[in-house]
Amino acid sequence: MNYRSLVGFFLMLGISNAFISHPVKMKINHRAFFSSSDNNADYESTLANNIRRTDIQQFLTQRSIQSFMFLLVQVRDPHTSDWVENFLDSNNLLAFHGTGALNMTRFEYWDSYFLDMMEQPRERLNIRTTCRQGGGGLRARLGGSKNNPFLQDQGKYIDNHVDIDPDALVPRILSCREQIGREWAKDVMLIKMANDEIISNYEYKQKVDKSPSPAFDRTAMQILNNHMSMETFAPSPLRKSSYDLLILLSLHESIHRLLREYKYEGEKTAVSFAWLRDFFIEKVDESFDGKVNYGSGENFIEEVLVSAPSVKTIEGGIVELVDPKAIACDIIRTRSEVLSDWQEILQQVPEFHIDLRKKLLSKQINQVGKDEDTTDSFECIGAFE
């Protein structure tokens, strides 16, 4: 197997669920990607797909949409939430705890969702509920047994209309996105703080107890709780679950970067590359793709740390002793770099929205005079901020 085939294989890792139309866990044999083409165009394509899979901007859009849907349900507007989910071709998105939930084939970039939504026509949803006589008149009910003698006028209904204006939804989701971006710019530094303490805490616990459980203290969430207790503003919806997924996604991205680094260094790190690649393949479905359990990122690091040193032979007859602890140290080092890079991106989120807001404003201005209801779109700007 040549160099480009191996790199092509790695670049395909972790994207198995990036292109499904609904957030469910998909069982895939990642070793099938060993047969990747040597074509340079395929290499560039898989590299782009891999970058999108762990792109912080894509993930910020996903969590912004999920948070917005949560807010809609809280204000008793599940119909708009359902419309957003249907627009995304997703299923049970609000209950999905994982990364890579959105269709990255249809929506190639982080702003593709908003640009596409702006092109959608307005809709009027008809919501029909059965009703019964009672009190001062007809009262809508959510359902009940048709044999219930206390329910009268079974054949009567109330029709309610819900207007969906995609142009009005976009700025509301962008407002959520900006708030979450401001929080994450701080949260990634909290994760970095906990990340930098993992090795020293692990070594300390090894001195006290040769087989501690857990292998290191899970302090990341505690740090967030302490930070939130001192904040003077209300947090965004789903903040703690988003924080848990940030821990996971930063680990995912750091593994990708480290594998590329190992591969580019050649024979010097060839055995470490092979060991980490195989370990990642074994755990990717359980720990990274699809719906995951809370703490999956920290569990993965612990599994690497507690793995026993072993002798590994790779192609070319290279035989070396693998030190999993050293690999874990490299992952943690790389993750610190990832988190610092992400902070710079997250601090600029409002600036990234400027062009989108300009396009939306131009579209709304052009609509004035064509539709008497256009002004309603302007009233929604900043909602949920």
Short mmCIF file of C-alpha atoms in Angstrom, two decimals:
data_model
loop_
_atom_site.label_atom_id
_atom_site.label_comp_id
_atom_site.label_asym_id
_atom_site.label_seq_id
_atom_site.Cartn_x
_atom_site.Cartn_y
_atom_site.Cartn_z
CA MET A 1 0.00 0.00 0.00
CA ASN A 2 1.46 3.38 -0.98
CA TYR A 3 1.60 6.67 0.87
CA ARG A 4 -1.39 8.29 -0.76
CA SER A 5 -3.64 5.32 -0.09
CA LEU A 6 -2.82 5.42 3.60
CA VAL A 7 -3.33 9.15 3.84
CA GLY A 8 -6.54 8.87 1.87
CA PHE A 9 -7.72 6.23 4.32
CA PHE A 10 -7.01 8.41 7.30
CA LEU A 11 -8.70 11.43 5.78
CA MET A 12 -11.88 9.43 5.41
CA LEU A 13 -11.91 8.48 9.09
CA GLY A 14 -14.62 9.98 11.20
CA ILE A 15 -16.89 11.22 8.40
CA SER A 16 -19.15 8.20 8.10
CA ASN A 17 -22.09 10.00 9.67
CA ALA A 18 -21.39 13.43 8.20
CA PHE A 19 -23.45 12.71 5.13
CA ILE A 20 -26.50 10.92 6.50
CA SER A 21 -29.76 12.80 6.42
CA HIS A 22 -30.78 12.02 9.97
CA PRO A 23 -28.81 11.80 13.23
CA VAL A 24 -28.58 8.07 13.80
CA LYS A 25 -25.58 5.88 14.42
CA MET A 26 -24.44 4.13 11.27
CA LYS A 27 -22.41 0.94 11.39
CA ILE A 28 -19.55 1.14 8.89
CA ASN A 29 -16.43 -0.92 8.41
CA HIS A 30 -13.79 1.80 8.30
CA ARG A 31 -11.16 -0.59 7.03
CA ALA A 32 -12.98 -0.54 3.69
CA PHE A 33 -11.45 2.89 3.16
CA PHE A 34 -8.05 1.22 2.65
CA SER A 35 -9.16 0.85 -0.95
CA SER A 36 -9.25 4.63 -1.50
CA SER A 37 -8.17 5.80 -4.92
CA ASP A 38 -4.70 7.17 -5.62
CA ASN A 39 -6.24 9.98 -7.68
CA ASN A 40 -5.16 13.40 -6.40
CA ALA A 41 -8.70 14.75 -6.81
CA ASP A 42 -9.97 12.02 -4.46
CA TYR A 43 -7.28 12.95 -1.96
CA GLU A 44 -8.32 16.62 -2.00
CA SER A 45 -11.99 15.68 -1.73
CA THR A 46 -11.47 13.42 1.29
CA LEU A 47 -9.32 16.07 2.94
CA ALA A 48 -12.11 18.65 2.53
CA ASN A 49 -14.71 16.20 3.89
CA ASN A 50 -12.53 15.42 6.87
CA ILE A 51 -12.08 19.11 7.68
CA ARG A 52 -15.83 19.71 7.49
CA ARG A 53 -16.53 16.78 9.82
CA THR A 54 -14.65 18.41 12.70
CA ASP A 55 -15.13 22.05 11.71
CA ILE A 56 -16.05 24.19 14.72
CA GLN A 57 -18.13 26.48 12.48
CA GLN A 58 -20.25 23.57 11.24
CA PHE A 59 -20.74 22.31 14.77
CA LEU A 60 -21.67 25.79 16.00
CA THR A 61 -24.39 25.93 13.35
CA GLN A 62 -25.68 22.51 14.42
CA ARG A 63 -25.95 23.46 18.07
CA SER A 64 -27.46 26.86 17.22
CA ILE A 65 -30.24 25.17 15.29
CA GLN A 66 -30.81 22.63 18.05
CA SER A 67 -30.91 25.41 20.67
CA PHE A 68 -33.34 27.42 18.54
CA MET A 69 -35.59 24.39 18.17
CA PHE A 70 -35.48 23.93 21.95
CA LEU A 71 -36.55 27.56 22.45
CA LEU A 72 -39.42 27.12 19.99
CA VAL A 73 -40.70 24.12 21.91
CA GLN A 74 -40.38 26.03 25.18
CA VAL A 75 -42.59 28.86 23.84
CA ARG A 76 -45.06 26.24 22.57
CA ASP A 77 -44.28 26.53 18.90
CA PRO A 78 -43.41 22.92 18.01
CA HIS A 79 -44.77 23.40 14.49
CA THR A 80 -42.01 25.83 13.50
CA SER A 81 -39.50 23.50 15.14
CA ASP A 82 -40.83 20.63 13.03
CA TRP A 83 -40.59 22.80 9.90
CA VAL A 84 -36.90 23.49 10.62
CA GLU A 85 -36.25 19.78 11.16
CA ASN A 86 -38.03 18.87 7.92
CA PHE A 87 -36.07 21.54 6.06
CA LEU A 88 -32.84 19.94 7.28
CA ASP A 89 -34.06 16.43 6.32
CA SER A 90 -33.34 15.40 9.91
CA ASN A 91 -35.11 13.13 12.34
CA ASN A 92 -35.37 13.68 16.10
CA LEU A 93 -32.64 16.33 15.89
CA LEU A 94 -33.55 17.99 19.17
CA ALA A 95 -32.87 14.79 21.14
CA PHE A 96 -29.61 14.04 19.32
CA HIS A 97 -26.46 14.28 21.46
CA GLY A 98 -23.51 14.02 19.12
CA THR A 99 -21.48 15.79 16.46
CA GLY A 100 -21.87 15.63 12.69
CA ALA A 101 -25.67 15.56 12.89
CA LEU A 102 -26.39 17.65 9.80
CA ASN A 103 -26.20 16.73 6.13
CA MET A 104 -22.80 18.04 5.05
CA THR A 105 -23.26 16.88 1.48
CA ARG A 106 -26.30 19.10 0.97
CA PHE A 107 -24.96 21.86 3.23
CA GLU A 108 -21.29 22.03 2.39
CA TYR A 109 -20.37 25.09 4.46
CA TRP A 110 -21.50 26.49 7.80
CA ASP A 111 -23.58 29.24 6.15
CA SER A 112 -25.15 26.98 3.50
CA TYR A 113 -28.05 26.25 5.86
CA PHE A 114 -28.95 29.93 6.14
CA LEU A 115 -28.51 30.76 2.46
CA ASP A 116 -30.72 27.83 1.50
CA MET A 117 -33.31 28.71 4.14
CA MET A 118 -33.51 32.26 2.80
CA GLU A 119 -34.53 30.87 -0.57
CA GLN A 120 -37.45 28.90 0.84
CA PRO A 121 -40.98 30.26 0.21
CA ARG A 122 -43.31 31.30 2.98
CA GLU A 123 -45.74 28.66 4.13
CA ARG A 124 -48.97 28.56 6.08
CA LEU A 125 -49.41 25.41 8.14
CA ASN A 126 -52.93 24.30 8.98
CA ILE A 127 -53.14 22.78 12.46
CA ARG A 128 -56.42 20.99 13.14
CA THR A 129 -57.43 20.02 16.66
CA THR A 130 -60.62 18.33 17.81
CA CYS A 131 -62.73 20.30 20.22
CA ARG A 132 -65.60 20.01 22.64
CA GLN A 133 -68.22 22.27 24.17
CA GLY A 134 -67.40 23.54 27.63
CA GLY A 135 -67.29 26.64 29.80
CA GLY A 136 -67.75 29.73 27.68
CA GLY A 137 -67.59 27.94 24.31
CA LEU A 138 -65.40 25.61 22.27
CA ARG A 139 -62.11 24.66 23.87
CA ALA A 140 -59.36 22.96 21.90
CA ARG A 141 -58.08 19.73 23.33
CA LEU A 142 -54.98 17.75 22.48
CA GLY A 143 -56.70 14.40 22.26
CA GLY A 144 -58.42 11.72 24.29
CA SER A 145 -60.44 8.55 24.04
CA LYS A 146 -63.30 8.76 21.55
CA ASN A 147 -65.41 6.71 24.01
CA ASN A 148 -65.01 9.23 26.83
CA PRO A 149 -68.61 10.28 27.70
CA PHE A 150 -67.37 13.63 29.00
CA LEU A 151 -66.09 14.66 25.58
CA GLN A 152 -68.87 16.13 23.49
CA ASP A 153 -69.19 17.21 19.86
CA GLN A 154 -66.67 14.69 18.61
CA GLY A 155 -67.14 15.73 15.02
CA LYS A 156 -66.14 19.39 15.53
CA TYR A 157 -62.68 20.80 14.90
CA ILE A 158 -60.77 24.02 15.26
CA ASP A 159 -58.37 24.99 12.47
CA ASN A 160 -55.38 27.11 13.49
CA HIS A 161 -52.86 28.59 11.10
CA VAL A 162 -49.11 28.90 11.72
CA ASP A 163 -47.23 31.13 9.29
CA ILE A 164 -43.65 30.12 8.49
CA ASP A 165 -41.42 32.92 7.19
CA PRO A 166 -37.91 31.52 6.54
CA ASP A 167 -36.49 35.05 6.19
CA ALA A 168 -37.63 35.74 9.77
CA LEU A 169 -36.14 32.49 11.09
CA VAL A 170 -32.62 33.15 9.79
CA PRO A 171 -31.79 36.20 11.99
CA ARG A 172 -33.26 34.49 15.01
CA ILE A 173 -30.99 31.47 14.56
CA LEU A 174 -28.04 33.79 13.89
CA SER A 175 -28.75 35.52 17.21
CA CYS A 176 -28.59 32.14 18.93
CA ARG A 177 -25.38 31.40 17.06
CA GLU A 178 -23.73 34.60 18.21
CA GLN A 179 -24.67 34.05 21.84
CA ILE A 180 -23.39 30.47 21.77
CA GLY A 181 -20.23 31.61 19.99
CA ARG A 182 -19.51 34.13 22.77
CA GLU A 183 -19.96 31.40 25.37
CA TRP A 184 -17.82 28.90 23.52
CA ALA A 185 -14.97 31.41 23.15
CA LYS A 186 -14.72 31.16 26.96
CA ASP A 187 -15.66 27.50 27.25
CA VAL A 188 -12.84 26.27 25.01
CA MET A 189 -10.36 27.89 27.39
CA LEU A 190 -12.04 26.13 30.31
CA ILE A 191 -11.65 22.83 28.45
CA LYS A 192 -8.01 23.71 27.75
CA MET A 193 -7.47 24.33 31.46
CA ALA A 194 -8.81 20.88 32.33
CA ASN A 195 -6.98 19.30 29.38
CA ASP A 196 -3.59 20.63 30.49
CA GLU A 197 -4.04 19.03 33.93
CA ILE A 198 -4.79 15.50 32.71
CA ILE A 199 -1.25 14.10 32.58
CA SER A 200 -0.08 15.59 35.88
CA ASN A 201 -3.26 14.40 37.59
CA TYR A 202 -2.86 10.94 36.05
CA GLU A 203 0.76 10.66 37.22
CA TYR A 204 -0.16 11.82 40.72
CA LYS A 205 -2.96 9.23 41.01
CA GLN A 206 -0.58 6.53 39.75
CA LYS A 207 1.77 7.27 42.63
CA VAL A 208 -1.03 7.07 45.17
CA ASP A 209 -2.78 4.05 43.64
CA LYS A 210 -1.40 1.86 40.86
CA SER A 211 -4.88 1.17 39.49
CA PRO A 212 -6.96 4.29 40.17
CA SER A 213 -10.48 4.54 38.81
CA PRO A 214 -10.94 6.81 37.01
CA ALA A 215 -7.39 7.15 35.79
CA PHE A 216 -7.62 10.94 36.09
CA ASP A 217 -10.11 13.33 37.65
CA ARG A 218 -12.86 14.56 35.32
CA THR A 219 -12.63 18.25 36.20
CA ALA A 220 -13.84 19.85 32.96
CA MET A 221 -17.54 19.94 33.85
CA GLN A 222 -16.79 21.08 37.40
CA ILE A 223 -14.79 23.98 36.01
CA LEU A 224 -17.74 24.97 33.83
CA ASN A 225 -20.16 24.79 36.77
CA ASN A 226 -17.89 27.07 38.82
CA HIS A 227 -17.59 29.49 35.93
CA MET A 228 -21.35 29.61 35.29
CA SER A 229 -22.05 30.30 38.96
CA MET A 230 -20.13 33.59 38.65
CA GLU A 231 -21.65 34.73 35.35
CA THR A 232 -24.12 37.61 35.43
CA PHE A 233 -26.13 36.55 32.37
CA ALA A 234 -28.33 33.58 31.61
CA PRO A 235 -26.66 30.76 29.65
CA SER A 236 -27.85 29.59 26.28
CA PRO A 237 -30.04 26.48 26.08
CA LEU A 238 -28.20 23.16 26.05
CA ARG A 239 -24.96 24.78 27.20
CA LYS A 240 -23.73 21.88 29.31
CA SER A 241 -24.48 19.28 26.65
CA SER A 242 -22.76 21.50 24.07
CA TYR A 243 -19.77 21.76 26.41
CA ASP A 244 -19.58 17.97 26.64
CA LEU A 245 -19.66 17.74 22.85
CA LEU A 246 -16.98 20.44 22.53
CA ILE A 247 -14.73 18.19 24.61
CA LEU A 248 -15.45 15.35 22.21
CA LEU A 249 -15.09 17.32 18.97
CA SER A 250 -11.82 18.91 20.07
CA LEU A 251 -10.50 15.41 20.76
CA HIS A 252 -11.73 14.22 17.35
CA GLU A 253 -9.99 17.10 15.59
CA SER A 254 -6.78 16.63 17.60
CA ILE A 255 -6.62 12.94 16.63
CA HIS A 256 -7.01 13.87 12.96
CA ARG A 257 -4.24 16.44 13.22
CA LEU A 258 -1.94 14.12 15.14
CA LEU A 259 -2.39 11.28 12.66
CA ARG A 260 -1.51 13.64 9.82
CA GLU A 261 1.52 14.81 11.81
CA TYR A 262 2.64 11.25 12.50
CA LYS A 263 2.22 10.28 8.86
CA TYR A 264 4.12 13.25 7.50
CA GLU A 265 7.05 12.56 9.84
CA GLY A 266 7.58 9.21 8.08
CA GLU A 267 9.35 6.24 9.66
CA LYS A 268 10.14 8.15 12.84
CA THR A 269 6.51 7.89 13.97
CA ALA A 270 5.21 5.19 11.61
CA VAL A 271 4.50 2.72 14.42
CA SER A 272 2.73 5.34 16.55
CA PHE A 273 0.68 6.27 13.49
CA ALA A 274 -0.36 2.65 12.90
CA TRP A 275 -1.23 2.04 16.56
CA LEU A 276 -3.31 5.21 16.96
CA ARG A 277 -5.02 4.69 13.61
CA ASP A 278 -6.06 1.14 14.52
CA PHE A 279 -7.15 2.18 18.01
CA PHE A 280 -9.22 5.03 16.56
CA ILE A 281 -10.87 2.74 14.00
CA GLU A 282 -11.88 0.37 16.78
CA LYS A 283 -13.46 3.13 18.87
CA VAL A 284 -14.84 5.55 16.26
CA ASP A 285 -18.38 4.15 16.06
CA GLU A 286 -18.72 3.94 19.82
CA SER A 287 -17.06 7.19 20.83
CA PHE A 288 -17.29 9.67 17.95
CA ASP A 289 -19.94 8.89 15.33
CA GLY A 290 -23.68 9.07 15.85
CA LYS A 291 -25.35 9.58 19.20
CA VAL A 292 -22.79 9.32 22.01
CA ASN A 293 -22.82 9.08 25.78
CA TYR A 294 -21.81 11.96 28.01
CA GLY A 295 -18.10 11.87 28.82
CA SER A 296 -17.13 9.91 25.69
CA GLY A 297 -14.16 12.19 24.99
CA GLU A 298 -12.63 11.77 28.44
CA ASN A 299 -13.31 8.03 28.35
CA PHE A 300 -11.35 7.73 25.11
CA ILE A 301 -8.32 9.50 26.56
CA GLU A 302 -8.42 7.26 29.61
CA GLU A 303 -8.52 4.16 27.43
CA VAL A 304 -5.40 5.33 25.63
CA LEU A 305 -3.62 6.15 28.89
CA VAL A 306 -4.32 2.79 30.53
CA SER A 307 -3.44 0.72 27.45
CA ALA A 308 -0.43 -1.46 28.06
CA PRO A 309 2.78 -0.89 26.06
CA SER A 310 3.07 -3.39 23.24
CA VAL A 311 5.28 -4.40 20.36
CA LYS A 312 3.84 -3.58 16.95
CA THR A 313 5.04 -4.62 13.50
CA ILE A 314 4.05 -2.65 10.41
CA GLU A 315 4.68 -2.92 6.69
CA GLY A 316 8.34 -2.83 5.77
CA GLY A 317 9.28 -4.99 8.74
CA ILE A 318 9.47 -2.09 11.19
CA VAL A 319 9.13 -3.35 14.76
CA GLU A 320 8.92 -1.00 17.73
CA LEU A 321 7.61 -0.78 21.26
CA VAL A 322 4.49 1.41 21.39
CA ASP A 323 4.08 3.71 24.39
CA PRO A 324 0.35 4.63 24.65
CA LYS A 325 1.05 7.19 27.37
CA ALA A 326 3.37 9.11 25.02
CA ILE A 327 0.66 9.04 22.35
CA ALA A 328 -1.87 10.33 24.88
CA CYS A 329 0.51 13.17 25.72
CA ASP A 330 0.71 14.03 22.02
CA ILE A 331 -3.09 14.01 21.73
CA ILE A 332 -3.42 16.31 24.73
CA ARG A 333 -0.75 18.67 23.37
CA THR A 334 -2.46 18.80 20.00
CA ARG A 335 -5.86 19.39 21.60
CA SER A 336 -4.51 22.46 23.41
CA GLU A 337 -3.49 23.84 20.03
CA VAL A 338 -6.90 23.04 18.57
CA LEU A 339 -8.72 24.80 21.40
CA SER A 340 -6.56 27.92 21.04
CA ASP A 341 -7.26 27.99 17.30
CA TRP A 342 -10.99 27.62 17.93
CA GLN A 343 -11.05 30.50 20.40
CA GLU A 344 -9.80 32.86 17.68
CA ILE A 345 -12.53 31.66 15.31
CA LEU A 346 -15.31 31.87 17.90
CA GLN A 347 -14.40 35.43 18.85
CA GLN A 348 -15.12 36.48 15.26
CA VAL A 349 -18.54 34.87 14.87
CA PRO A 350 -20.49 38.18 14.71
CA GLU A 351 -18.15 39.38 11.96
CA PHE A 352 -18.78 36.20 9.97
CA HIS A 353 -22.50 37.00 10.07
CA ILE A 354 -22.20 40.45 8.52
CA ASP A 355 -22.47 39.31 4.89
CA LEU A 356 -25.39 37.03 5.71
CA ARG A 357 -27.28 39.83 7.42
CA LYS A 358 -26.61 42.15 4.47
CA LYS A 359 -28.02 39.60 2.03
CA LEU A 360 -31.05 39.07 4.22
CA LEU A 361 -31.68 42.82 4.57
CA SER A 362 -31.37 43.35 0.81
CA LYS A 363 -33.83 40.52 0.20
CA GLN A 364 -36.31 41.98 2.67
CA ILE A 365 -36.02 45.49 1.20
CA ASN A 366 -36.65 44.14 -2.28
CA GLN A 367 -39.72 42.40 -0.93
CA VAL A 368 -41.26 45.61 0.41
CA GLY A 369 -44.32 46.51 -1.61
CA LYS A 370 -44.71 43.00 -2.94
CA ASP A 371 -46.03 41.56 0.27
CA GLU A 372 -47.83 43.50 2.99
CA ASP A 373 -46.56 41.10 5.63
CA THR A 374 -42.89 41.72 4.90
CA THR A 375 -42.49 44.07 7.86
CA ASP A 376 -43.10 41.13 10.20
CA SER A 377 -39.68 39.80 9.23
CA PHE A 378 -37.94 42.87 10.61
CA GLU A 379 -39.69 42.55 13.95
CA CYS A 380 -38.11 39.11 14.47
CA ILE A 381 -34.51 40.27 14.10
CA GLY A 382 -32.74 39.74 17.40
CA ALA A 383 -35.38 37.41 18.83
CA PHE A 384 -34.02 34.92 21.37
CA GLU A 385 -30.82 36.93 21.69
#
